[in-house]
Amino acid sequence: MTDKSVLLIIGGGIAAYKSLFLIRELARRGVKTRAIITRSGTEFVTPLSVGALTGETVFTDLFDLTQEAEMGHIELSRSTDLVVVAPATADLMAKAVNGLANDLASTTLLATDKRVLYAPAMNVRMWDHPATQRNVATLRDEGALFVGPDEGDMACGEYGLGRMAEPEAIADAIEAALSGETHLDGLKKKPLKNKHILITAGPTREPIDPVRYLSNHSSGKQGYAIAAACAELGADVTLVSGPVSLKSPANVKTVNIETAKEMLKACEKALPADVFISVAAVADWRPSSQSGKKIKKDGKGVPPLMLEENPDILSTLSKHKKRPGLVIGFAAETNDVVKHAKAKLKKKACDWIVANDVSGDVMGGDNNSMILITKNGEDHWPMESKLSAARRLATKISETLS
Ligand code: CTP
């Protein structure tokens, strides 16, 4: 992502320190930041540290915009691609809802013609308060975007919803907002409404005995991100997941399983579906027999481990009598990526296949560069966060189904 810029409004809250990391993360992704710090924000971070990271003049109420920076607030609010409020305090959101303009941050929010993304941060009771919830709902209805808040321990010693989203998550949301209006449009229009999308994710675990198993390094991140992205566009999502340490995405029905056989059974039970996306790294083999008791070292050497092949879930659903209308496979390859992926597309009788080069740190990592292969050709997507890649795929699916 290059040539894009955001105007970051840093509100007054302990989470303001995370905005410094956000600026660095955005710079890493090629997004320029210009910042405004509210008066109370300057109690938490200084214009000096923010300016050092953005490499730009930092605006506060202490500046006279016409004299010192030669830029009026109208121009400041418009010469950007996106306005980001992080941390977004209850006060800043209330001002925005009511159109108050008594300082630089609120004036900018009133004057901008750009979309605004809020990353709320506040005490759990303030977040839960009907006034805040009302304000958030109004801002959303008016087209504002939100990321977080997260649940967790708070600086004030309480626990709950109200922690500002992590800088990487905010950067993901910014990237998605900047990567075109299509997805944003989709967020409003919900083009996948009434579509049932079945997704598999994560590894499977094939037990050897009650304490040992065969598995692989899949983290489930890509599959979960795709489930989240489809749900964002209004789909009814069933996510059949192997053991991972991820939270079920919002508005997604997650079915947890362990083995490949259980995954197949859960998928067949979830049919019919309009789309099937097979992201799981299904273990290819399972031990032919499973000991009911822990296998002991008996001094007679290593126990033999006989394997048998697991069912191929993608192939089974591709040929199923209740075959979903659009079947999408994934191909994890370390070499000759496109060639192997095309062979899998044919062999597994799917409609599309997403090729993944897993020779680097894609498996378990946060970023991915996907190649979408259909019968009409190849589409090479950039290296981006797994959520951005997922949103690209979800948008593509919605365009195809409509
Ligand atoms: N897949 C599946 N069931 C299996 C194995 C794979 O549904 N038992 C699906 C995966 O979810 C993915 C696609 O098949 O969508 C390709 O998986 P991949 O691991 O890349 O290929 P394999 O079929 O396992 O072939 P190989 O290991 O030889 O590359």
GROMACS .gro file of C-alpha atoms in nm, residues 167-328:
model
  162
  167PRO     CA    1  -0.189  -0.139   1.669
  168GLU     CA    2  -0.167  -0.428   1.416
  169ALA     CA    3  -0.545  -0.474   1.423
  170ILE     CA    4  -0.600  -0.099   1.374
  171ALA     CA    5  -0.347  -0.101   1.089
  172ASP     CA    6  -0.537  -0.396   0.933
  173ALA     CA    7  -0.863  -0.201   0.953
  174ILE     CA    8  -0.694   0.106   0.804
  175GLU     CA    9  -0.546  -0.101   0.522
  176ALA     CA   10  -0.886  -0.251   0.449
  177ALA     CA   11  -1.048   0.093   0.448
  178LEU     CA   12  -0.777   0.227   0.217
  179SER     CA   13  -0.775  -0.071  -0.015
  180GLY     CA   14  -1.081   0.053  -0.193
  181GLU     CA   15  -1.441   0.133  -0.151
  182THR     CA   16  -1.560  -0.210  -0.267
  183HIS     CA   17  -1.528  -0.376   0.069
  184LEU     CA   18  -1.662  -0.071   0.252
  185ASP     CA   19  -1.953  -0.067   0.017
  186GLY     CA   20  -2.001  -0.436   0.094
  187LEU     CA   21  -2.000  -0.361   0.466
  188LYS     CA   22  -2.305  -0.145   0.410
  189LYS     CA   23  -2.485  -0.344   0.142
  190LYS     CA   24  -2.416  -0.694   0.284
  191PRO     CA   25  -2.398  -0.863  -0.058
  192LEU     CA   26  -2.357  -1.210   0.097
  193LYS     CA   27  -2.681  -1.187   0.294
  194ASN     CA   28  -2.875  -1.516   0.290
  195LYS     CA   29  -2.571  -1.704   0.154
  196HIS     CA   30  -2.447  -1.996   0.361
  197ILE     CA   31  -2.069  -2.022   0.348
  198LEU     CA   32  -1.899  -2.328   0.492
  199ILE     CA   33  -1.531  -2.290   0.580
  200THR     CA   34  -1.276  -2.530   0.726
  201ALA     CA   35  -0.974  -2.395   0.914
  202GLY     CA   36  -0.679  -2.494   1.127
  203PRO     CA   37  -0.500  -2.827   1.149
  204THR     CA   38  -0.654  -3.159   1.238
  205ARG     CA   39  -0.514  -3.374   1.517
  206GLU     CA   40  -0.487  -3.749   1.467
  207PRO     CA   41  -0.443  -3.933   1.798
  208ILE     CA   42  -0.181  -4.203   1.848
  209ASP     CA   43  -0.281  -4.263   2.209
  210PRO     CA   44  -0.457  -4.048   2.473
  211VAL     CA   45  -0.157  -3.812   2.503
  212ARG     CA   46   0.008  -3.811   2.158
  213TYR     CA   47  -0.105  -3.706   1.812
  214LEU     CA   48   0.001  -3.626   1.454
  215SER     CA   49  -0.067  -3.271   1.336
  216ASN     CA   50   0.089  -2.972   1.155
  217HIS     CA   51   0.178  -2.604   1.205
  218SER     CA   52  -0.145  -2.450   1.076
  219SER     CA   53  -0.254  -2.163   1.305
  220GLY     CA   54  -0.603  -2.126   1.154
  221LYS     CA   55  -0.548  -1.750   1.112
  222GLN     CA   56  -0.623  -1.740   0.738
  223GLY     CA   57  -0.940  -1.950   0.766
  224TYR     CA   58  -1.068  -1.748   1.064
  225ALA     CA   59  -0.996  -1.423   0.877
  226ILE     CA   60  -1.196  -1.550   0.576
  227ALA     CA   61  -1.484  -1.647   0.805
  228ALA     CA   62  -1.476  -1.298   0.960
  229ALA     CA   63  -1.462  -1.128   0.619
  230CYS     CA   64  -1.757  -1.329   0.482
  231ALA     CA   65  -1.960  -1.256   0.796
  232GLU     CA   66  -1.881  -0.885   0.757
  233LEU     CA   67  -2.046  -0.901   0.415
  234GLY     CA   68  -2.358  -1.054   0.570
  235ALA     CA   69  -2.307  -1.428   0.501
  236ASP     CA   70  -2.426  -1.703   0.735
  237VAL     CA   71  -2.092  -1.862   0.808
  238THR     CA   72  -2.026  -2.209   0.948
  239LEU     CA   73  -1.662  -2.249   1.044
  240VAL     CA   74  -1.548  -2.606   1.107
  241SER     CA   75  -1.226  -2.567   1.296
  242GLY     CA   76  -0.947  -2.790   1.414
  243PRO     CA   77  -0.772  -2.709   1.744
  244VAL     CA   78  -0.636  -2.350   1.732
  245SER     CA   79  -0.592  -2.075   1.987
  246LEU     CA   80  -0.818  -1.820   1.817
  247LYS     CA   81  -1.149  -1.670   1.923
  248SER     CA   82  -1.451  -1.751   1.710
  249PRO     CA   83  -1.506  -1.446   1.484
  250ALA     CA   84  -1.813  -1.230   1.543
  251ASN     CA   85  -2.138  -1.359   1.386
  252VAL     CA   86  -1.983  -1.692   1.285
  253LYS     CA   87  -2.107  -2.035   1.391
  254THR     CA   88  -1.794  -2.227   1.487
  255VAL     CA   89  -1.795  -2.607   1.515
  256ASN     CA   90  -1.485  -2.741   1.689
  257ILE     CA   91  -1.349  -3.079   1.586
  258GLU     CA   92  -1.020  -3.265   1.626
  259THR     CA   93  -0.973  -3.525   1.355
  260ALA     CA   94  -1.013  -3.526   0.975
  261LYS     CA   95  -1.300  -3.775   1.001
  262GLU     CA   96  -1.480  -3.546   1.247
  263MET     CA   97  -1.416  -3.249   1.016
  264LEU     CA   98  -1.574  -3.431   0.722
  265LYS     CA   99  -1.874  -3.534   0.931
  266ALA     CA  100  -1.927  -3.177   1.058
  267CYS     CA  101  -1.900  -3.040   0.701
  268GLU     CA  102  -2.153  -3.288   0.561
  269LYS     CA  103  -2.388  -3.207   0.848
  270ALA     CA  104  -2.359  -2.833   0.767
  271LEU     CA  105  -2.470  -2.883   0.403
  272PRO     CA  106  -2.640  -2.741   0.201
  273ALA     CA  107  -2.412  -2.443   0.147
  274ASP     CA  108  -2.374  -2.191  -0.134
  275VAL     CA  109  -1.997  -2.180  -0.100
  276PHE     CA  110  -1.740  -2.416   0.049
  277ILE     CA  111  -1.393  -2.281   0.128
  278SER     CA  112  -1.146  -2.549   0.227
  279VAL     CA  113  -0.871  -2.366   0.415
  280ALA     CA  114  -0.790  -2.635   0.672
  281ALA     CA  115  -0.454  -2.807   0.669
  282VAL     CA  116  -0.608  -3.151   0.707
  283ALA     CA  117  -0.362  -3.414   0.826
  284ASP     CA  118  -0.309  -3.643   0.527
  285TRP     CA  119  -0.264  -3.954   0.738
  286ARG     CA  120  -0.381  -4.093   1.070
  287PRO     CA  121  -0.244  -4.377   1.277
  288SER     CA  122  -0.414  -4.700   1.162
  289SER     CA  123  -0.484  -4.794   1.517
  290GLN     CA  124  -0.517  -4.587   1.826
  291SER     CA  125  -0.414  -4.712   2.167
  292GLY     CA  126  -0.673  -4.658   2.439
  293LYS     CA  127  -0.392  -4.635   2.693
  294LYS     CA  128  -0.070  -4.433   2.686
  295ILE     CA  129   0.192  -4.637   2.497
  296LYS     CA  130   0.479  -4.711   2.738
  297LYS     CA  131   0.848  -4.745   2.660
  298ASP     CA  132   0.890  -5.115   2.720
  299GLY     CA  133   1.262  -5.138   2.645
  300LYS     CA  134   1.200  -5.333   2.325
  301GLY     CA  135   1.263  -5.037   2.091
  302VAL     CA  136   1.042  -4.788   1.910
  303PRO     CA  137   0.676  -4.890   1.862
  304PRO     CA  138   0.578  -4.925   1.494
  305LEU     CA  139   0.354  -4.646   1.366
  306MET     CA  140   0.130  -4.763   1.082
  307LEU     CA  141  -0.059  -4.490   0.899
  308GLU     CA  142  -0.365  -4.482   0.678
  309GLU     CA  143  -0.497  -4.208   0.454
  310ASN     CA  144  -0.753  -3.959   0.579
  311PRO     CA  145  -1.060  -3.871   0.374
  312ASP     CA  146  -1.007  -3.578   0.138
  313ILE     CA  147  -1.273  -3.335   0.253
  314LEU     CA  148  -1.239  -3.098  -0.042
  315SER     CA  149  -1.266  -3.377  -0.299
  316THR     CA  150  -1.558  -3.534  -0.113
  317LEU     CA  151  -1.756  -3.209  -0.104
  318SER     CA  152  -1.666  -3.129  -0.467
  319LYS     CA  153  -1.828  -3.453  -0.576
  320HIS     CA  154  -2.107  -3.452  -0.317
  321LYS     CA  155  -2.471  -3.485  -0.421
  322LYS     CA  156  -2.528  -3.164  -0.221
  323ARG     CA  157  -2.223  -2.996  -0.380
  324PRO     CA  158  -2.206  -2.624  -0.295
  325GLY     CA  159  -2.236  -2.399  -0.602
  326LEU     CA  160  -1.887  -2.257  -0.556
  327VAL     CA  161  -1.610  -2.479  -0.417
  328ILE     CA  162  -1.279  -2.314  -0.330
   0.00000   0.00000   0.00000
